[in-house]
Amino acid sequence: MNPKTRITRWLAVILLSVGALFMLFPLVWMVSTAFKPQVDAFDGHLIPTHITLANFSAIFSSGSGASVLRWLVNSLFVGVTVAVLVMIIDSMAAFALARLKFFGRRVIFYIVVASLVVPFIALLIPLYLEFAGANMLDTYWVLILPYTANAFGVFLLYQFFLSIPKELEEAAVMDGVNKFQLWWRIAVPLSIPASATLGLLTFMNVYNDFFWPLVSTTSQDMRTMTVGVQLMAVGQYNTNYSLLMALTLCSVIPMLLAFLFAQKQLTQGIATTGINL
Amino acid sequence: MALRVQTAPEKVVQRGKSRRSGSMVRIIVDQFTSFLFVVPFLIAFCLFVGYPIVFGFIVSLNHWNPLAGPLGFAGWSQYATLFNMNTLAAQQFWLGLKNTVTFVIISVPVLLVLPTVLAYLIYRSPFKTLFRSIYFLPTVLSVTAVTSLWTWLLQTQGGAVNNFLHAHIPWLVEQPWAWLSIDMATVWRTLGFNLIIVYAGFTQLPQSTLEAAALDGAGAVRTFLSIALPQVRHVLAFIIVTSTISSFNLFAQSLLMTGGGPGSSTEPLTMVIYNQSFNAMHMGSAAAMAYLMAIILAAISFVQYHLTRERAS
């Protein structure tokens, strides 16, 4: 490597490090504020002079009027349920579209792809009225069902199933395997990495969604974590930033864990499809 | 849905045999059992995408109160109202559209250039994995977490940003700072997403081309502009289209950081529609706005797609 390239490389490292500080600083500041007593919140110190857990105990104490634990459980339950349903539904659909032949296959595939460009705002009002008519507003149904129509996942797994070698399928058919077994015993095990990516991205999308839970739930008990943070930010914790940052920190912990343990799946899913859910 | 999965196999006919026998009934049965795999998805899709698209259009042709239901047929009048600037609905709609377009203009170039430059720097530097992780990290956070965090950072009194700059900038409450605040929070959260996509594009660069450029004495900037960028032009075109769509859907950042203010200057179209349906209770009119917005967005995406594709190829 010539000296000029070496200088360029280290210049890149310096620039990237400065940028990385800007990326990380807001998060560090959030953690710092969350562990500060309320009187110190505005002191401007990055390292808290007094470290306290009082903000966290205040958040989870039942007396504060907030039901943070309930919101967290709601978000996790809804996110996991949707992820599992989507992985099953989309895997079956993608398998049939990619590997089986039937009338209307092409039409269905084009509809799936076209639906990716429909903005959520166009669905918001009719979806709300649909669930209001079914008397399902403010229940788990309204928080789960709309997300099960996940065209993105069909698209993602479709591309994966196309790449399975034909010989593998033919060998299985020779052995007298039926279509369902072909899907369950061959396609599903092969697609575990792709399905895991889909499951994670779906969980992230549902856990982080704000607009739909905001309009479709009203009672304190049915709120999700994202809506809870917003409610407290404009309500009780409006100027109490120690409490608000402690709550915000709690709200992002599941996603930070997902980031730590499954970053590769997340980034691969994004890199291969480029589609934001 | 799970039950359906288990009932499928009993009816299944083996494909190999059905081909050979060639009987019409067998082909139909074979096609039908294949079709069964798509049924769970189709049910969900029809109920929660297909039906709302049709139903939303019907709502937009009626006066509709969220509590009382339909209040009479309106025909095209709620669309026509949006083109009559003497009405409040029209004024709000076009102001909202103007604000949304403003945000698209100030966010999309940043969301294109910054991730591209950073992705290239990472591609050419050591510690690739570490840097990619750091820049990607905020992408996994929810929009409410990001806005509550940035609202705190951007407080005029005691906010970390003003402390750092030793300034008293009224970030969230005065223009142009309000737009800049929303833009910063959005870019901070989403640049990692685009970075991952562009980075994947750079990894397809043939190493030999880069070495040849270095031998020819091409500098770093020159190599980036003349060799790396053309390689990822399709990716960049894709990012322009998808970033425009996501910026067009701006909602939470305005609602939570500035409340649409000062005045209505950061109130995007989505917020106008939200207020029209859930606060003013004019769901029919709001549905008409949402439909018009979807059409405008589809038109913009279509034009962008064709313009960027022509340039790219």
XYZ file of C-alpha atoms in Angstrom:
590
model
C 0.000 0.000 0.000
C 1.533 3.348 -0.981
C 1.851 6.157 1.579
C -0.786 8.304 -0.158
C -3.469 5.626 0.197
C -2.452 5.124 3.808
C -2.963 8.821 4.561
C -6.348 8.724 2.849
C -7.370 5.717 4.904
C -6.541 7.378 8.189
C -8.158 10.616 7.101
C -11.313 8.572 6.519
C -11.031 7.085 10.009
C -10.725 10.559 11.560
C -13.738 11.909 9.656
C -15.795 8.845 10.498
C -14.840 9.065 14.169
C -16.013 12.664 14.378
C -19.283 11.649 12.715
C -19.598 8.690 15.075
C -19.382 11.051 18.058
C -22.345 13.009 16.665
C -24.267 9.761 16.183
C -23.571 8.483 19.689
C -23.762 11.693 21.678
C -27.593 11.946 21.774
C -27.813 8.392 23.139
C -25.126 8.981 25.754
C -26.885 12.180 26.782
C -30.178 10.288 27.131
C -28.581 7.657 29.392
C -26.796 10.342 31.405
C -29.986 12.363 31.972
C -31.958 9.217 32.888
C -29.597 8.548 35.815
C -29.554 12.123 37.081
C -31.747 13.352 39.939
C -34.410 15.723 38.626
C -32.697 18.793 40.122
C -29.501 18.011 38.183
C -31.171 17.501 34.794
C -30.212 20.953 33.532
C -26.700 21.026 35.019
C -25.053 20.349 31.649
C -22.678 17.642 32.914
C -22.164 14.636 30.684
C -21.140 12.477 33.651
C -23.809 12.791 36.376
C -22.478 14.183 39.647
C -25.068 12.126 41.546
C -26.216 8.844 40.071
C -29.719 7.742 40.988
C -32.211 5.051 40.043
C -35.104 7.138 41.366
C -36.366 7.976 37.870
C -36.753 4.315 37.001
C -38.507 3.414 40.233
C -40.802 6.431 39.749
C -41.700 5.260 36.237
C -42.580 1.739 37.275
C -44.371 2.664 40.494
C -48.109 2.279 40.073
C -48.860 5.570 41.807
C -47.624 7.773 38.988
C -50.700 7.107 36.875
C -48.633 5.634 34.088
C -48.749 1.942 33.263
C -45.324 1.651 31.724
C -44.973 -2.060 32.365
C -48.327 -2.704 30.714
C -47.330 -0.646 27.637
C -44.077 -2.536 27.365
C -45.851 -5.901 27.603
C -48.415 -4.739 25.011
C -45.699 -3.715 22.571
C -43.716 -6.926 23.018
C -46.818 -9.148 22.777
C -48.139 -7.410 19.681
C -44.715 -7.293 18.018
C -43.946 -10.980 18.577
C -47.437 -12.156 17.576
C -47.384 -10.189 14.338
C -43.839 -11.356 13.537
C -44.807 -15.033 13.948
C -48.030 -14.676 11.922
C -46.277 -12.786 9.137
C -43.457 -15.347 8.944
C -46.005 -18.181 8.455
C -48.416 -16.377 6.132
C -45.729 -14.780 3.959
C -43.616 -17.919 3.755
C -46.564 -19.960 2.438
C -47.572 -17.276 -0.042
C -44.019 -16.631 -1.242
C -43.376 -20.360 -1.643
C -46.484 -20.828 -3.798
C -45.753 -17.738 -5.890
C -42.125 -18.727 -6.481
C -42.291 -22.520 -6.795
C -45.835 -23.648 -7.657
C -47.936 -23.042 -10.741
C -51.537 -21.973 -10.531
C -54.004 -19.718 -12.256
C -53.686 -16.056 -11.271
C -50.187 -16.403 -9.858
C -48.745 -13.521 -11.866
C -51.671 -11.208 -11.098
C -51.315 -11.854 -7.369
C -47.587 -11.170 -7.518
C -48.068 -7.849 -9.315
C -50.725 -6.770 -6.832
C -48.329 -7.576 -3.980
C -45.562 -5.474 -5.514
C -47.909 -2.599 -6.398
C -49.279 -2.455 -2.845
C -45.797 -1.623 -1.538
C -46.225 1.959 -2.772
C -49.608 2.670 -1.128
C -48.972 5.279 1.601
C -50.364 4.365 5.021
C -52.268 7.646 5.259
C -54.576 6.436 2.451
C -55.476 3.360 4.509
C -55.682 5.065 7.902
C -59.253 6.374 7.811
C -60.952 3.347 6.182
C -59.001 0.965 8.450
C -60.118 2.947 11.486
C -63.756 2.877 10.345
C -63.496 -0.829 9.486
C -62.343 -1.715 12.995
C -64.791 0.718 14.578
C -67.572 -1.076 12.679
C -66.332 -4.445 13.924
C -66.222 -3.065 17.478
C -62.533 -3.916 17.722
C -61.016 -0.504 18.451
C -58.912 -0.417 21.603
C -58.312 -4.209 21.606
C -55.350 -6.426 20.734
C -57.119 -7.330 17.486
C -56.814 -3.811 16.136
C -53.149 -3.684 17.149
C -52.303 -7.022 15.480
C -54.513 -7.715 12.460
C -53.669 -4.827 10.081
C -49.964 -5.730 10.163
C -50.609 -9.324 9.044
C -51.057 -8.083 5.465
C -47.314 -7.779 4.894
C -46.521 -7.618 1.183
C -42.897 -6.728 1.922
C -42.297 -10.166 3.452
C -43.825 -11.964 0.475
C -41.479 -10.020 -1.769
C -38.438 -10.749 0.421
C -39.082 -14.506 0.720
C -40.192 -14.787 -2.914
C -36.734 -13.693 -3.997
C -35.189 -16.192 -1.627
C -37.352 -19.140 -2.748
C -36.523 -18.432 -6.391
C -32.891 -19.180 -5.545
C -33.545 -22.726 -4.269
C -32.121 -25.168 -6.846
C -34.739 -26.996 -8.859
C -32.903 -30.335 -8.341
C -33.559 -30.247 -4.619
C -37.265 -29.879 -5.245
C -37.329 -32.583 -7.927
C -35.494 -35.048 -5.697
C -38.060 -34.461 -2.973
C -40.976 -34.929 -5.376
C -39.411 -38.219 -6.533
C -39.512 -39.347 -2.919
C -43.279 -38.849 -2.978
C -43.343 -35.677 -0.951
C -46.484 -33.564 -1.318
C -46.609 -29.784 -1.681
C -47.186 -29.081 1.955
C -44.253 -31.286 2.957
C -42.164 -29.671 0.243
C -42.818 -26.314 1.882
C -42.511 -27.419 5.497
C -39.625 -29.904 5.227
C -37.517 -28.335 2.438
C -38.356 -24.696 1.828
C -38.890 -23.589 5.441
C -35.646 -25.044 6.867
C -33.649 -23.576 3.977
C -35.247 -20.168 4.462
C -34.593 -19.864 8.209
C -32.070 -16.995 7.824
C -34.353 -15.072 5.450
C -37.396 -15.730 7.649
C -35.506 -14.615 10.741
C -34.641 -11.385 8.963
C -38.285 -10.899 8.038
C -39.406 -11.679 11.591
C -36.949 -9.196 13.080
C -37.783 -6.403 10.653
C -41.501 -7.015 11.218
C -41.037 -6.942 14.987
C -39.044 -3.721 14.710
C -41.655 -2.138 12.464
C -44.580 -3.058 14.730
C -42.783 -2.294 18.001
C -41.763 1.130 16.680
C -45.013 2.052 14.939
C -46.700 5.155 16.254
C -49.442 6.407 13.926
C -51.713 3.334 13.975
C -51.638 2.606 17.750
C -52.144 6.327 18.343
C -55.478 6.408 16.516
C -56.716 2.856 17.152
C -56.364 2.765 20.947
C -57.785 5.065 23.591
C -57.573 3.403 27.012
C -54.476 3.582 29.186
C -54.294 -0.235 29.256
C -54.199 -0.711 25.477
C -51.541 1.858 24.669
C -48.206 0.724 23.296
C -44.769 1.918 24.390
C -44.336 4.426 21.556
C -47.684 6.070 22.274
C -46.936 5.919 26.000
C -43.706 7.866 25.539
C -45.568 10.479 23.528
C -48.373 10.744 26.111
C -45.917 11.251 28.958
C -43.793 13.656 26.893
C -46.726 16.011 26.354
C -48.318 15.182 29.717
C -46.904 14.426 33.151
C -43.232 14.411 32.140
C -43.504 17.525 29.964
C -40.675 19.425 31.626
C -39.248 16.624 33.741
C -36.525 15.442 31.423
C -34.928 12.999 33.875
C -38.155 11.007 33.994
C -38.779 11.377 30.264
C -35.278 10.159 29.358
C -35.593 7.213 31.780
C -38.883 6.262 30.111
C -37.411 6.743 26.625
C -34.442 4.570 27.585
C -36.781 1.804 28.791
C -38.758 2.048 25.557
C -35.713 1.473 23.357
C -34.108 -1.372 25.355
C -35.836 -4.196 23.404
C -34.662 -2.696 20.108
C -31.143 -2.090 21.449
C -30.994 -5.771 22.432
C -32.219 -6.760 18.964
C -29.531 -4.491 17.529
C -26.803 -6.068 19.670
C -27.702 -9.673 18.965
C -29.153 -9.605 15.456
C -27.644 -6.612 13.735
C -26.443 -8.781 10.875
C -29.944 -10.041 10.062
C -31.355 -6.511 10.227
C -28.744 -4.966 7.956
C -28.795 -7.882 5.512
C -32.556 -7.638 5.132
C -32.248 -3.922 4.425
C -29.280 -4.324 2.093
C -30.923 -7.030 -0.023
C -34.349 -5.441 -0.431
C -33.712 -1.779 0.304
C -37.304 -1.460 1.401
C -38.382 0.310 4.540
C -41.424 -1.453 5.920
C -54.583 -19.097 10.099
C -52.519 -21.848 11.675
C -55.394 -24.338 11.250
C -55.456 -23.680 7.552
C -51.818 -24.657 7.346
C -52.565 -28.066 8.803
C -55.589 -28.832 6.665
C -53.739 -28.280 3.406
C -51.815 -31.601 3.072
C -54.748 -34.025 3.020
C -56.096 -32.558 -0.190
C -52.721 -32.352 -1.863
C -52.129 -34.360 -5.025
C -48.592 -35.243 -5.923
C -47.325 -33.067 -8.724
C -45.304 -35.655 -10.567
C -48.226 -38.022 -10.983
C -50.699 -35.314 -11.957
C -48.522 -34.202 -14.855
C -48.227 -37.689 -16.250
C -51.901 -38.563 -16.023
C -52.791 -35.224 -17.609
C -56.406 -35.466 -16.590
C -58.236 -32.152 -16.390
C -59.598 -32.844 -12.930
C -56.142 -33.552 -11.583
C -54.760 -30.325 -13.016
C -57.572 -28.346 -11.444
C -57.087 -30.059 -8.084
C -53.343 -29.496 -8.355
C -53.807 -25.802 -9.123
C -56.350 -25.444 -6.346
C -54.100 -26.961 -3.684
C -51.266 -24.700 -4.852
C -53.606 -21.747 -4.584
C -54.461 -22.706 -0.987
C -50.962 -21.629 0.083
C -51.759 -18.046 -0.904
C -55.175 -17.975 0.772
C -54.103 -16.815 4.279
C -52.140 -13.943 2.763
C -54.946 -13.044 0.360
C -57.487 -12.924 3.199
C -55.272 -10.581 5.241
C -54.424 -8.529 2.165
C -58.045 -8.128 1.033
C -59.264 -7.234 4.533
C -56.535 -4.759 5.481
C -55.285 -3.325 2.182
C -57.722 -4.064 -0.662
C -60.954 -3.332 1.148
C -59.644 -0.122 2.817
C -58.530 1.231 -0.559
C -62.055 0.807 -1.977
C -63.838 1.767 1.231
C -61.676 4.877 1.662
C -62.767 6.060 -1.755
C -66.429 5.550 -0.798
C -65.871 7.494 2.436
C -64.335 10.352 0.439
C -67.565 10.597 -1.599
C -69.687 10.968 1.540
C -70.016 13.293 4.489
C -68.811 11.046 7.278
C -68.594 11.505 11.026
C -66.395 8.984 12.891
C -69.047 8.531 15.579
C -72.328 8.988 13.688
C -71.267 7.313 10.440
C -72.303 8.438 6.932
C -74.233 11.713 6.856
C -75.203 11.798 3.203
C -73.731 11.465 -0.262
C -71.365 14.250 -1.266
C -70.268 13.102 -4.699
C -67.084 14.794 -5.876
C -67.801 17.904 -3.811
C -65.204 17.153 -1.130
C -62.560 16.880 -3.830
C -63.827 20.040 -5.535
C -63.620 21.879 -2.199
C -59.901 21.186 -2.070
C -59.491 23.240 -5.261
C -61.582 26.174 -4.023
C -59.111 28.373 -2.180
C -61.917 30.257 -0.409
C -62.528 27.244 1.811
C -60.637 26.429 4.996
C -60.133 22.808 3.909
C -58.397 23.893 0.692
C -56.186 26.410 2.492
C -55.143 23.802 5.038
C -54.574 21.133 2.387
C -52.310 23.237 0.169
C -50.434 24.744 3.113
C -49.896 21.208 4.423
C -48.706 20.086 0.996
C -46.361 23.077 0.792
C -44.918 22.193 4.206
C -44.537 18.531 3.255
C -42.772 19.450 0.013
C -40.531 21.855 1.954
C -39.475 18.981 4.180
C -38.871 16.701 1.192
C -36.641 19.374 -0.357
C -34.582 19.933 2.794
C -34.309 16.261 3.784
C -33.894 14.143 0.637
C -30.607 15.728 -0.579
C -29.086 15.271 2.886
C -30.394 11.701 3.098
C -28.767 11.020 -0.273
C -25.390 12.774 -0.021
C -24.439 12.172 3.616
C -25.016 8.378 3.637
C -23.255 8.027 0.263
C -20.130 9.878 1.411
C -20.092 8.076 4.764
C -20.646 4.676 3.132
C -17.696 5.299 0.816
C -15.455 6.442 3.659
C -16.359 3.300 5.592
C -15.753 1.189 2.505
C -12.233 2.612 2.145
C -11.290 2.616 5.840
C -10.413 0.026 8.493
C -12.921 -0.762 11.319
C -15.729 -1.200 8.743
C -18.003 -3.242 10.994
C -17.621 -0.904 13.954
C -18.441 2.230 11.960
C -21.363 0.615 10.167
C -22.820 -0.436 13.529
C -22.498 3.033 15.020
C -24.133 4.796 12.092
C -26.872 2.182 11.853
C -27.702 2.193 15.572
C -30.292 5.044 15.689
C -32.240 3.381 12.861
C -33.675 0.785 15.256
C -35.157 3.392 17.599
C -38.821 4.350 17.504
C -39.793 7.743 16.196
C -41.238 8.759 19.577
C -38.012 7.842 21.358
C -36.052 9.871 18.815
C -38.335 12.899 19.058
C -38.468 12.913 22.843
C -34.672 12.654 22.923
C -34.141 15.449 20.396
C -36.770 17.664 22.020
C -34.664 17.449 25.166
C -31.388 18.058 23.296
C -32.837 21.099 21.531
C -34.367 22.935 24.481
C -33.555 26.629 24.250
C -32.772 26.803 27.974
C -30.467 24.037 29.204
C -30.589 21.911 26.065
C -27.351 20.065 25.301
C -27.003 21.509 21.786
C -27.231 25.109 22.954
C -24.866 24.307 25.836
C -22.395 22.869 23.359
C -22.651 25.888 21.040
C -22.814 28.406 23.911
C -25.876 29.832 22.151
C -29.538 30.566 22.814
C -31.025 29.303 19.589
C -34.827 28.891 19.776
C -34.639 25.521 17.996
C -38.152 24.176 18.268
C -40.127 27.393 18.409
C -38.879 29.685 15.643
C -38.135 29.362 11.936
C -35.893 28.400 10.257
C -34.690 26.512 13.361
C -37.901 24.469 13.646
C -37.396 22.903 10.216
C -33.715 22.408 10.944
C -34.598 20.601 14.191
C -37.002 18.218 12.473
C -34.480 17.680 9.702
C -31.636 16.910 12.121
C -33.659 14.402 14.146
C -34.860 12.699 10.945
C -31.419 12.551 9.364
C -29.876 11.259 12.596
C -32.425 8.454 12.734
C -32.521 7.408 9.050
C -29.103 8.037 7.538
C -27.896 4.607 8.698
C -30.659 2.951 6.726
C -29.565 4.493 3.417
C -25.916 4.012 4.356
C -26.396 0.226 4.599
C -27.951 0.136 1.118
C -25.253 2.276 -0.550
C -22.509 0.376 1.262
C -23.868 -2.872 -0.180
C -23.608 -1.194 -3.595
C -19.954 -0.218 -3.040
C -19.005 -3.768 -2.067
C -19.887 -4.775 -5.637
C -17.082 -2.544 -6.956
C -14.435 -4.629 -8.728
C -11.241 -4.339 -6.662
C -9.148 -4.372 -9.858
C -10.750 -1.148 -11.095
C -9.873 0.639 -7.871
C -6.290 -0.613 -8.033
C -6.002 0.478 -11.656
C -7.227 3.947 -10.707
C -4.666 4.161 -7.909
C -1.887 3.128 -10.327
C -3.000 5.826 -12.740
C -2.532 8.315 -9.931
C -6.197 9.150 -9.418
C -6.759 10.859 -6.053
C -9.305 9.734 -3.477
C -11.897 12.343 -4.482
C -11.412 11.602 -8.160
C -11.765 7.852 -7.613
C -14.959 8.433 -5.630
C -16.546 10.702 -8.236
C -15.468 8.957 -11.441
C -15.350 5.298 -10.454
C -17.303 4.571 -7.272
C -20.336 6.825 -7.804
C -21.189 5.606 -11.325
C -21.075 2.051 -9.975
C -23.864 2.734 -7.465
C -26.006 5.068 -9.592
C -28.937 2.645 -9.610
C -28.799 2.442 -5.823
C -28.758 6.244 -5.579
C -31.769 6.491 -7.906
C -33.562 3.983 -5.690
C -32.702 5.990 -2.561
C -34.050 9.209 -4.081
C -37.420 7.541 -4.728
C -37.722 5.753 -1.356
C -36.462 8.727 0.684
C -38.957 10.999 -1.055
C -41.765 8.605 -0.169
C -40.752 8.367 3.481
C -40.194 12.125 3.816
C -43.585 12.710 2.205
C -45.093 10.708 5.062
C -43.626 13.024 7.736
C -45.960 13.040 10.732
C -44.612 12.159 14.173
C -41.600 14.495 14.153
C -43.822 17.527 13.516
C -46.524 16.411 15.937
C -44.066 15.691 18.749
C -41.224 18.168 18.278
C -42.847 21.401 17.118
C -46.565 20.626 17.336
C -46.714 21.852 13.734
C -45.514 25.292 14.814
C -44.516 28.030 14.913
C -47.955 28.891 13.558
C -48.658 26.102 11.087
C -45.269 26.342 9.422
C -44.133 22.756 10.133
C -47.580 21.166 9.922
C -47.317 18.543 7.159
C -50.148 17.175 5.061
C -50.432 14.020 7.174
C -51.091 16.148 10.251
C -53.736 18.180 8.404
C -55.480 14.930 7.442
C -55.151 13.580 10.986
C -56.676 16.738 12.464
C -59.417 16.887 9.850
C -60.512 13.309 10.632
C -59.932 12.890 14.364
C -60.254 16.437 15.715
C -62.575 18.235 13.292
C -64.413 14.904 12.716
C -64.766 15.458 8.956
C -63.737 11.966 7.905
C -65.155 12.212 4.398
C -63.210 15.364 3.654
C -60.095 13.878 5.301
C -60.405 10.757 3.151
C -60.588 12.947 0.040
C -57.410 14.731 1.178
C -55.682 11.392 1.809
C -56.659 10.149 -1.636
C -55.431 13.283 -3.332
C -52.176 13.042 -1.369
C -51.706 9.398 -2.387
C -52.253 10.344 -6.043
C -49.788 13.247 -5.845
C -47.198 11.002 -4.181
C -47.707 8.250 -6.770
C -47.260 10.829 -9.564
C -44.053 12.207 -8.007
C -42.635 8.697 -7.502
C -43.518 7.767 -11.076
C -41.810 10.846 -12.536
C -38.758 10.431 -10.285
C -38.465 6.762 -11.147
C -38.406 7.448 -14.861
C -36.129 10.487 -14.634
C -33.559 8.778 -12.432
C -33.697 5.561 -14.437
C -32.981 7.399 -17.678
C -30.094 9.280 -16.091
C -28.754 6.149 -14.489
C -28.673 4.086 -17.669
